[in-house]
PDB file of C-alpha atoms and ligand atoms in Angstrom:
ATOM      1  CA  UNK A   1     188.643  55.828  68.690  1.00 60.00           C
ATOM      2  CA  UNK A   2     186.134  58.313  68.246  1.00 65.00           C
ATOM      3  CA  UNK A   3     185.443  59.315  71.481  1.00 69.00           C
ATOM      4  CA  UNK A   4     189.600  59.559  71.613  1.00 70.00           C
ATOM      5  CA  UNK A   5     189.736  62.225  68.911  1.00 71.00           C
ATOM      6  CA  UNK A   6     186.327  64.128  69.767  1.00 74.00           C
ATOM      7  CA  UNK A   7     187.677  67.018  71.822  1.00 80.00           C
ATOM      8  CA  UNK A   8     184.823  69.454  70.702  1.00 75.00           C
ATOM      9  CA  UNK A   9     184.067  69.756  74.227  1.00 76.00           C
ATOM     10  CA  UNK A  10     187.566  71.169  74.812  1.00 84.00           C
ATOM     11  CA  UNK A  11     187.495  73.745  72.018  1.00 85.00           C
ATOM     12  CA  UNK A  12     185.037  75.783  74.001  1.00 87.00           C
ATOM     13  CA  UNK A  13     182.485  76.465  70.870  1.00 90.00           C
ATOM     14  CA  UNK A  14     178.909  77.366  71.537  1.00 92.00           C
ATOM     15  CA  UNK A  15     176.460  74.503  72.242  1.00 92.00           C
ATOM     16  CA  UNK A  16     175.477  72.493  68.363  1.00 93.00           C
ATOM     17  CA  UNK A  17     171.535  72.273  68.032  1.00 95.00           C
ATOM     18  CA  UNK A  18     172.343  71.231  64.220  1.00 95.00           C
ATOM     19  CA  UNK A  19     172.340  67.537  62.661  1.00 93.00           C
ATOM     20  CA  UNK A  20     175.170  68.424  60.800  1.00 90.00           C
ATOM     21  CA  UNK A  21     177.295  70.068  63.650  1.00 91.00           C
ATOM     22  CA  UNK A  22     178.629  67.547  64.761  1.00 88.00           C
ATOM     23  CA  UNK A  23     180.936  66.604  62.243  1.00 86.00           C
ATOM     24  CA  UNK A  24     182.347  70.577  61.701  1.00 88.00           C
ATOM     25  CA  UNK A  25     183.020  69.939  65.481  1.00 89.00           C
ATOM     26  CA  UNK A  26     184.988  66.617  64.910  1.00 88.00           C
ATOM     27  CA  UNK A  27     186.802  67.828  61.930  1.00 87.00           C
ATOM     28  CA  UNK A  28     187.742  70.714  63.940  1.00 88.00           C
ATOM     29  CA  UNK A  29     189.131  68.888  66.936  1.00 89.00           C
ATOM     30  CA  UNK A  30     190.828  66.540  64.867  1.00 88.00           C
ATOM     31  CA  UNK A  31     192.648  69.328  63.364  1.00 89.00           C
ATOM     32  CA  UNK A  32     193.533  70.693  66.522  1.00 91.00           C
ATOM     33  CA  UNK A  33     195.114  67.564  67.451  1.00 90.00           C
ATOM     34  CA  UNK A  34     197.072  67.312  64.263  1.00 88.00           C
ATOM     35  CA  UNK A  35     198.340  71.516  64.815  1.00 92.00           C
ATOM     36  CA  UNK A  36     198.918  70.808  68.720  1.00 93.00           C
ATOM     37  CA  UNK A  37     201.260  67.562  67.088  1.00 91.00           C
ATOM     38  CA  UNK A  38     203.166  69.528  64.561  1.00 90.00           C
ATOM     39  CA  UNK A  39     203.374  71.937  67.378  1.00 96.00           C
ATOM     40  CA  UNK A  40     205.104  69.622  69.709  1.00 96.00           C
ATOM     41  CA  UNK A  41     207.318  68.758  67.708  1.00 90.00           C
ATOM     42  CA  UNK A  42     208.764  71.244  65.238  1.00 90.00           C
ATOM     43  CA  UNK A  43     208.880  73.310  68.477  1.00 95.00           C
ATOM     44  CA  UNK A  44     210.769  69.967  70.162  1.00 94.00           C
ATOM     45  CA  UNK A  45     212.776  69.632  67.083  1.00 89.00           C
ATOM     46  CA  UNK A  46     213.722  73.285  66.969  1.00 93.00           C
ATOM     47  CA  UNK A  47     214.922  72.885  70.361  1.00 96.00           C
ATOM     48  CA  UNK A  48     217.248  70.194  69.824  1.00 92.00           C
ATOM     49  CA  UNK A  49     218.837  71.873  66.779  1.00 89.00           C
ATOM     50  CA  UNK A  50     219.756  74.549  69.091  1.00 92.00           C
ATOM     51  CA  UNK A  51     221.432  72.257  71.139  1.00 92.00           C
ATOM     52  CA  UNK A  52     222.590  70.014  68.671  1.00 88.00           C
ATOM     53  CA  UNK A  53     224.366  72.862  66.785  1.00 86.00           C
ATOM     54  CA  UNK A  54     225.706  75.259  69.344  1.00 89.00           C
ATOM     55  CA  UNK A  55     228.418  77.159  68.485  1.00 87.00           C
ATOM     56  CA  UNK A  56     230.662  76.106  71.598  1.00 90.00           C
ATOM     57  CA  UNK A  57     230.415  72.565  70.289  1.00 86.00           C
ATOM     58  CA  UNK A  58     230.333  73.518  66.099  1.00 84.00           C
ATOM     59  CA  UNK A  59     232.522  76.335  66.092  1.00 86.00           C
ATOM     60  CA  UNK A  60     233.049  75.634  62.128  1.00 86.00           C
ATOM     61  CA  UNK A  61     229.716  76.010  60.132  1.00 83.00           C
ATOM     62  CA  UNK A  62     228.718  72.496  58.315  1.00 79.00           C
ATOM     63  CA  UNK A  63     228.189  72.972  54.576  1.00 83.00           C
ATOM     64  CA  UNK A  64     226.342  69.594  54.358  1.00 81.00           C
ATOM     65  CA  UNK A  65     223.751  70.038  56.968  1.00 73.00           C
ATOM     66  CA  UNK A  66     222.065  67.343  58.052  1.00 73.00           C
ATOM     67  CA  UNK A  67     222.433  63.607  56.308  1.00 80.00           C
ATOM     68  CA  UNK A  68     219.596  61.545  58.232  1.00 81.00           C
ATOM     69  CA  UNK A  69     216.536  60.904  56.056  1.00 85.00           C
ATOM     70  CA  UNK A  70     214.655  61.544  59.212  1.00 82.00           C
ATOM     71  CA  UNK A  71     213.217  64.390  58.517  1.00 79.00           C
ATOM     72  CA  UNK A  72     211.627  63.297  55.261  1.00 86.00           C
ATOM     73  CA  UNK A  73     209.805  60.716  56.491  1.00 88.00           C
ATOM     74  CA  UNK A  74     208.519  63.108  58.787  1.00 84.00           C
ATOM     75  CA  UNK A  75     207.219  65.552  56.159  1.00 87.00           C
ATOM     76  CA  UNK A  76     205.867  62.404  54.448  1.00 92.00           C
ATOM     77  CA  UNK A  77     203.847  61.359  57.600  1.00 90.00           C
ATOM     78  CA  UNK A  78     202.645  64.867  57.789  1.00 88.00           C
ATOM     79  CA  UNK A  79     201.544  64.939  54.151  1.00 92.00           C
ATOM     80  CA  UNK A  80     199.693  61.557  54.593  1.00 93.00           C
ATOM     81  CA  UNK A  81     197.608  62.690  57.587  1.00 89.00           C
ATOM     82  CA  UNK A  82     196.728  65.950  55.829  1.00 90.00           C
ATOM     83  CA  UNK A  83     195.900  63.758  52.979  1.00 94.00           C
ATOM     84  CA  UNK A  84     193.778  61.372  55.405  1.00 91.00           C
ATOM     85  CA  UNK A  85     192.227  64.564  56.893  1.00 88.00           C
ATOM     86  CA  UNK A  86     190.836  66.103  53.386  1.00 91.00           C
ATOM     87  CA  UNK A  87     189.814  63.341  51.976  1.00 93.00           C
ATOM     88  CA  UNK A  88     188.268  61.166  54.831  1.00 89.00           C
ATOM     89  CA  UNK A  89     186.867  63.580  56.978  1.00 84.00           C
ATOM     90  CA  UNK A  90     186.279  67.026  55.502  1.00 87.00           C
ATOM     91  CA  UNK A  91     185.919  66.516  51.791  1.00 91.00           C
ATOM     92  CA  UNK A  92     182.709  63.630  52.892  1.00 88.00           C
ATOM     93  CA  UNK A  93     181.612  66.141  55.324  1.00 83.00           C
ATOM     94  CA  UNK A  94     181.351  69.204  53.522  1.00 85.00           C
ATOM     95  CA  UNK A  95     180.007  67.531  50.451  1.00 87.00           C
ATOM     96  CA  UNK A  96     176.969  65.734  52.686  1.00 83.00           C
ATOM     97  CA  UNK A  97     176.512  69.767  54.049  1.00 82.00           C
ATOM     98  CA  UNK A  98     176.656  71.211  50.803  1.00 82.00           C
ATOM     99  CA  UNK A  99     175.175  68.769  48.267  1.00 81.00           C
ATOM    100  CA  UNK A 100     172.537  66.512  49.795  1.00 82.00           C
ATOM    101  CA  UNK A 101     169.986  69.511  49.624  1.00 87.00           C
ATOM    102  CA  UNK A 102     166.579  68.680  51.021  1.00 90.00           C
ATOM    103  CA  UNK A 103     163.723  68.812  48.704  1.00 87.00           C
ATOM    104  CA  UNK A 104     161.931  72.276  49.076  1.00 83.00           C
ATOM    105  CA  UNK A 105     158.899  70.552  49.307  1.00 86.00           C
ATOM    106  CA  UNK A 106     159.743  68.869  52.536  1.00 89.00           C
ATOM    107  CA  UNK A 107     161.633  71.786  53.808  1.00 93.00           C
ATOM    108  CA  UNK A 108     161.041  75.108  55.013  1.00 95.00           C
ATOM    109  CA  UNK A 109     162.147  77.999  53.170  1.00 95.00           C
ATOM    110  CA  UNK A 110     163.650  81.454  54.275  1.00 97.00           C
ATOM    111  CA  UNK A 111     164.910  84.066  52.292  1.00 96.00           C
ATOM    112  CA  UNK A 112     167.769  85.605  54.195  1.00 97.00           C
ATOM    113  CA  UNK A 113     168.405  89.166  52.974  1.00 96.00           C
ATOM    114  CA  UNK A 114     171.288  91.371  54.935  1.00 96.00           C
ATOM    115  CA  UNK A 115     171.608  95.174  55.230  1.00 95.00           C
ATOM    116  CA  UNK A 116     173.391  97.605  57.566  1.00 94.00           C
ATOM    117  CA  UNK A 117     172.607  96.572  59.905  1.00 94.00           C
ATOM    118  CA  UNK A 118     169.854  94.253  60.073  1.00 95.00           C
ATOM    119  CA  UNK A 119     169.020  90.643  58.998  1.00 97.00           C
ATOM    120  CA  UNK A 120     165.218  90.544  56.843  1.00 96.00           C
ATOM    121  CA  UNK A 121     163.769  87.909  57.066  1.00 97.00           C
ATOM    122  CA  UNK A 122     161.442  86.906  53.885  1.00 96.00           C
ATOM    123  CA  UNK A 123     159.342  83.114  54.604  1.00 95.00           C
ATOM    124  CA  UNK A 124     156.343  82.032  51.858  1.00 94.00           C
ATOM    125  CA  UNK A 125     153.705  81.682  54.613  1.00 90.00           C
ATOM    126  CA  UNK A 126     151.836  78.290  54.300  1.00 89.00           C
ATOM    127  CA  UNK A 127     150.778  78.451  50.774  1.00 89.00           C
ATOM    128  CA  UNK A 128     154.636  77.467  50.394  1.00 88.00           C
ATOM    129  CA  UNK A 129     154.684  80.231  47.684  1.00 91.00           C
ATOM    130  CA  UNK A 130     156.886  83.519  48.143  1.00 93.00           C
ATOM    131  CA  UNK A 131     155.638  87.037  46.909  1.00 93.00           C
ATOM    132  CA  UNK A 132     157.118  88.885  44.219  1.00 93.00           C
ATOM    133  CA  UNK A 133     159.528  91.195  45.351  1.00 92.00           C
ATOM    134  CA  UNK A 134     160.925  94.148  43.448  1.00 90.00           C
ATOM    135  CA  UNK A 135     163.811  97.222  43.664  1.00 89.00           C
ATOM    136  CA  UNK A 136     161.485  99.583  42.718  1.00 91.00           C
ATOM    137  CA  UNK A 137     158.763  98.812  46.119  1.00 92.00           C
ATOM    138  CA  UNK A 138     161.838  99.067  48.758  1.00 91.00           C
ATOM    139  CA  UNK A 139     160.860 101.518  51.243  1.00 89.00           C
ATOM    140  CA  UNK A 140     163.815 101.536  53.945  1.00 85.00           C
ATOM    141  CA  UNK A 141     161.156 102.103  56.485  1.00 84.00           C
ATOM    142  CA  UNK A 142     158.064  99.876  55.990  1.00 88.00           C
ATOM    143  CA  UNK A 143     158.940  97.478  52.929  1.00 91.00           C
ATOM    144  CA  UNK A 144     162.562  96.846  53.337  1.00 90.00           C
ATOM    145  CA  UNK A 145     162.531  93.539  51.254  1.00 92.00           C
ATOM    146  CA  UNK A 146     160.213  95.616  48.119  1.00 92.00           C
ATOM    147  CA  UNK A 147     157.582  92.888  48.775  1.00 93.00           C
ATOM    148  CA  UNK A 148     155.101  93.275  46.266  1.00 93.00           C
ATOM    149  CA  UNK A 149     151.470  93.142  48.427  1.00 92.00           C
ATOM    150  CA  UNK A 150     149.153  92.889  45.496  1.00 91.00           C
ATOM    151  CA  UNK A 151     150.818  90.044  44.093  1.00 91.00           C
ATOM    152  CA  UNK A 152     147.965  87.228  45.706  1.00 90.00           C
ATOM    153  CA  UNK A 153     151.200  85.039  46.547  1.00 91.00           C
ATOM    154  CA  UNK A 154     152.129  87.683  48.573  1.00 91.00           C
ATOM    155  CA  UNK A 155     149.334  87.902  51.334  1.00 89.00           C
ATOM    156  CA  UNK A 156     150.351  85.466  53.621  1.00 91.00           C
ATOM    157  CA  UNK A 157     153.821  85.842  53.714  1.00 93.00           C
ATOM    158  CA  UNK A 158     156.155  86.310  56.651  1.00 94.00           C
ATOM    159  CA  UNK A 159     158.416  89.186  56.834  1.00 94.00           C
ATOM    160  CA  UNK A 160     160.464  90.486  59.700  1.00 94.00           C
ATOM    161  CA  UNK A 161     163.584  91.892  61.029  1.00 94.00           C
ATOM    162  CA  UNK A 162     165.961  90.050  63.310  1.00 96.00           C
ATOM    163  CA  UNK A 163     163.482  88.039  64.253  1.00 96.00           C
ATOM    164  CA  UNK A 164     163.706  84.062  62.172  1.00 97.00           C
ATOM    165  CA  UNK A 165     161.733  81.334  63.790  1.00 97.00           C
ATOM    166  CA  UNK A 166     161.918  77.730  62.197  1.00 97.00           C
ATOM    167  CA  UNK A 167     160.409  74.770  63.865  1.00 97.00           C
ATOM    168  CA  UNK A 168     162.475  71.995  64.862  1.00 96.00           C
ATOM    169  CA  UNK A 169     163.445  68.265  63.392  1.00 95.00           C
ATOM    170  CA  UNK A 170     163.029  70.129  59.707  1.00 95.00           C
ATOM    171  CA  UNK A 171     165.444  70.783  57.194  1.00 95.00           C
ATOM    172  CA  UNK A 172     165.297  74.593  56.502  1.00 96.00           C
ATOM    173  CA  UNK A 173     166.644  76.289  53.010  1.00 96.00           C
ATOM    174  CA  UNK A 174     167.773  79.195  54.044  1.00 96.00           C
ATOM    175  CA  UNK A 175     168.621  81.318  50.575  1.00 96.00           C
ATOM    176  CA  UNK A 176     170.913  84.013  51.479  1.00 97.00           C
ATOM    177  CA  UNK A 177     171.719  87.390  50.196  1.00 96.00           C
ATOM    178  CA  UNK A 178     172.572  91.162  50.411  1.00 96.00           C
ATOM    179  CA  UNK A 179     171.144  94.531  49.272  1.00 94.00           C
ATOM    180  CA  UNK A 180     174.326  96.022  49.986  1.00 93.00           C
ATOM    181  CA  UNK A 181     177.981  94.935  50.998  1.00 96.00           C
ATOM    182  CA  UNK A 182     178.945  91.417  52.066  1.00 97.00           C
ATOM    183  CA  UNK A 183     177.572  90.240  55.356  1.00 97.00           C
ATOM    184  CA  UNK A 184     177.623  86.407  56.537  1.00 97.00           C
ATOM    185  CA  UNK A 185     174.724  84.633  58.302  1.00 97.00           C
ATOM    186  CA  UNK A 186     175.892  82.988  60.952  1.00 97.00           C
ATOM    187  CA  UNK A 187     174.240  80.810  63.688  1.00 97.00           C
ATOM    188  CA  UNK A 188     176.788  79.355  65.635  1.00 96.00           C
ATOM    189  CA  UNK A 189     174.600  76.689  67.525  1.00 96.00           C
ATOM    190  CA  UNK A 190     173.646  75.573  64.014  1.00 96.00           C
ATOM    191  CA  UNK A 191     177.340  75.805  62.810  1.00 94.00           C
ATOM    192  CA  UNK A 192     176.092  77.557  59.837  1.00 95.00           C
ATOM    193  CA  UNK A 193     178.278  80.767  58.090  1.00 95.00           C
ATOM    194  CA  UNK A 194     177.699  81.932  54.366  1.00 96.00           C
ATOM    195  CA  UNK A 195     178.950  85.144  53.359  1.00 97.00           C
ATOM    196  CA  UNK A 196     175.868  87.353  52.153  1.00 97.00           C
ATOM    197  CA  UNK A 197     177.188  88.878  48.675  1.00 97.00           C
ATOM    198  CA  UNK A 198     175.124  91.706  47.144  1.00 96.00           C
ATOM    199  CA  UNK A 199     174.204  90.662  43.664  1.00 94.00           C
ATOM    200  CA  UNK A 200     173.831  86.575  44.648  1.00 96.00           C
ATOM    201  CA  UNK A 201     172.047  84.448  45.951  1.00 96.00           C
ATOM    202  CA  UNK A 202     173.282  81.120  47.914  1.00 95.00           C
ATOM    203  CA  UNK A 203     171.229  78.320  49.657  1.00 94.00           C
ATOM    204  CA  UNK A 204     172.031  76.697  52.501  1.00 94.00           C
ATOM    205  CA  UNK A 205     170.622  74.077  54.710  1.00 94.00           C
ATOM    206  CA  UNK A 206     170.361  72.861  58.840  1.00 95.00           C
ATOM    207  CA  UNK A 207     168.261  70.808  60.474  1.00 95.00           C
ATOM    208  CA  UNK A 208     168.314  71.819  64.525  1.00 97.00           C
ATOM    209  CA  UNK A 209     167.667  69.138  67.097  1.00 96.00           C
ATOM    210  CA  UNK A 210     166.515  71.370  69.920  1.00 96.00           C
ATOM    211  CA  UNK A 211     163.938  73.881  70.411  1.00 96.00           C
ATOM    212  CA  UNK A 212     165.440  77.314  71.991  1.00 96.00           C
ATOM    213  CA  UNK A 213     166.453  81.264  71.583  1.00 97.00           C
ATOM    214  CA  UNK A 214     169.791  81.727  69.812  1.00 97.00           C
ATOM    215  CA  UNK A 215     171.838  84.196  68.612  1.00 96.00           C
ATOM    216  CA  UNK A 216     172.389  85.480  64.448  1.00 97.00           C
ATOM    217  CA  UNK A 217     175.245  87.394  64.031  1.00 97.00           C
ATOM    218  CA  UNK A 218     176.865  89.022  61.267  1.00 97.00           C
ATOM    219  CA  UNK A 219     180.476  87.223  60.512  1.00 96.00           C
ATOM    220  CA  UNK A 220     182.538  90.087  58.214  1.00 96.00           C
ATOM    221  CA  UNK A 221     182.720  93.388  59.487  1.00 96.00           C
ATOM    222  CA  UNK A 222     180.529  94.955  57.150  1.00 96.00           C
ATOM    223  CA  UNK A 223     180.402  98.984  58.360  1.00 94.00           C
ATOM    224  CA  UNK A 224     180.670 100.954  61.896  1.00 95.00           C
ATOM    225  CA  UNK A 225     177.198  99.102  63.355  1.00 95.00           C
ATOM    226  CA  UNK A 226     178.364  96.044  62.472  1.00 96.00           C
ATOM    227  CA  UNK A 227     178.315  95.030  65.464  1.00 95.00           C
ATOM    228  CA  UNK A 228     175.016  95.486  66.435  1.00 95.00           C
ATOM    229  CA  UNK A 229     174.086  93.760  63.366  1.00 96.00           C
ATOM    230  CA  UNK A 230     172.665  90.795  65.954  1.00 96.00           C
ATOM    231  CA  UNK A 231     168.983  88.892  65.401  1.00 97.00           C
ATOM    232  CA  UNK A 232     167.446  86.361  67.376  1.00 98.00           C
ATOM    233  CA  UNK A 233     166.589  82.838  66.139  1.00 97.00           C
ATOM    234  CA  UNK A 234     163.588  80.584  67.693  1.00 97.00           C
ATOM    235  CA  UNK A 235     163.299  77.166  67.207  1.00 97.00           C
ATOM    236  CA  UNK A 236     160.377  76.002  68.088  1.00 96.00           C
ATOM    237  CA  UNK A 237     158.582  72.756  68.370  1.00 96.00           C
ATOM    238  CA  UNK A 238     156.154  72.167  65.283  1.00 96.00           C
ATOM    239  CA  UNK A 239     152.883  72.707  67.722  1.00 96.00           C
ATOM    240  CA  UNK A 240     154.652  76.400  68.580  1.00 96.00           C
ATOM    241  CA  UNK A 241     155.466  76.940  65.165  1.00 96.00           C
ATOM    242  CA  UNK A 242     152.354  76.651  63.626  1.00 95.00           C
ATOM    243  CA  UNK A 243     150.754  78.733  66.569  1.00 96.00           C
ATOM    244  CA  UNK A 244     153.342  81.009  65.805  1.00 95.00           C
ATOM    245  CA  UNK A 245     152.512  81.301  61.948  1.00 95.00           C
ATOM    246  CA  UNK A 246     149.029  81.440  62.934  1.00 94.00           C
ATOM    247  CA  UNK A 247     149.331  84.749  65.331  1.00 94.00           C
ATOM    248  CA  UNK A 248     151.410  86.578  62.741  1.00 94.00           C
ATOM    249  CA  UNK A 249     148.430  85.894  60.180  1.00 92.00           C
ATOM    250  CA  UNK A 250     145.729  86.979  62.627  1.00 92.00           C
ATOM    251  CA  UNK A 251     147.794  89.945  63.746  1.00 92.00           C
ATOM    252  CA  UNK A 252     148.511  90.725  59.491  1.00 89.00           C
ATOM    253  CA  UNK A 253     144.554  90.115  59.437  1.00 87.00           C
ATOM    254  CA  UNK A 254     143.945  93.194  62.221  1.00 88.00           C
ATOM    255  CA  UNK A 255     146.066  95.811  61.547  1.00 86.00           C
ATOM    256  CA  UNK A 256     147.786  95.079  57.950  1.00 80.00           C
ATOM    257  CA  UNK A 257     150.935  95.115  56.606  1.00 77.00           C
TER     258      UNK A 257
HETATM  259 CU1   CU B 301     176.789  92.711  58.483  1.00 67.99          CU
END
């Protein structure tokens, strides 16, 4: 039955590395099966009325219309599988994506911070503890996040630009924001797309499955360079990770921040 409805490979969407993708991907086929239905046949119905009612064969308008109750049941039936859809499919699925939060201690944590037209990337660094940050120590060209470096919290965070790597098989919080108009963080091979609203701050969570070099876009049109607002995300296996966490540190270590 499952496999019957699954058409995700039909829809022609970028390759899921996410735990959760999956079921976006089968709520979005199964909707696609449910338009391309409706589709058939209010276009088949629409059709026949034109035959049914041509004015060769009804030359005197019908001020009754049609009797049947046909075409109420169909409505109904339509109703009930939109009804079936929400509440059996998406409603579960969304709430599993959007409530069952990982706990941060067993997750890794990114501050997400859009700007024209970059993403910043702000991650506590293995004390699990992230840096004060503050308006007033933004400098567009080496502190774009106003990370506070005396704050002792501070000195082994990770901060860059377009650049997020996460290891794999671990939940990542991923708290997202803007410093000036509304962007959205999106990683389509994670299925994951949360507007960025200056002035807020919202969490989200993915898990991926694979290791690999993806694309972050920028999902609202947010200026004229939106669209080279593009970053690169690298999942990497745990080993590669923590290599990866330990370079940055020993590269912080020789020439500073
Ligand atoms: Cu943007």
């Amino acid at each position: 039955m499952k496999e019957f409805f699954d058409i995700s490979h039909l829809m022609g969407l970028p390759h899921n590395v996410s735990t959760h993708g999956d079921y976006l991907d089968y709520m979005t086929g199964i909707v696609h099966i449910l338009m391309l239905v409706l589709f058939v046949g209010w276009g088949g119905f629409f059709l026949y009325t034109l035959f049914r009612f041509r004015a060769s064969k009804n030359p005197k308008a019908s001020y009754t219309g049609a009797t049947g109750k046909l075409s109420t049941y169909q409505e109904g039936g339509v109703v009930l599988a939109e009804i079936l859809l929400l509440f059996l499919f998406a409603i579960p699925s969304w709430a599993m994506i959007k409530n069952d939060f990982p706990a941060a201690t067993e997750a890794v944590e990114v501050n997400v911070v859009g700007e024209q037209f970059a993403w910043n990337f702000h991650m506590p660094g293995p004390d699990g503890v992230f840096g004060r940050r503050s308006i007033d120590l933004i400098d567009t060209a080496i502190n774009p996040l106003g990370v506070d470096w005396d704050d002792p919290a501070s000195a082994d965070d990770i901060v860059t630009v377009n650049e997020l790597h996460i290891p794999v098989n671990t939940p990542i919080i991923a708290n997202i924001s803007s410093k000036d108009v509304i962007h959205s963080f999106s990683l389509p091979n994670l299925r994951v797309k949360q507007d960025a609203i200056p002035g807020l701050t919202i969490p989200v969570w993915f898990e991926a499955m694979e290791t690999g070099r993806f694309d972050i876009g920028c999902a609202q049109l947010c200026g004229l360079g939106h669209y080279r607002m593009h970053g690169w995300l690298t999942i990497h296996t745990q080993a590669e990770y923590d290599d990866w966490v330990q370079n940055y540190m020993d590269e912080v270590e020789e020439f500073g921040r």
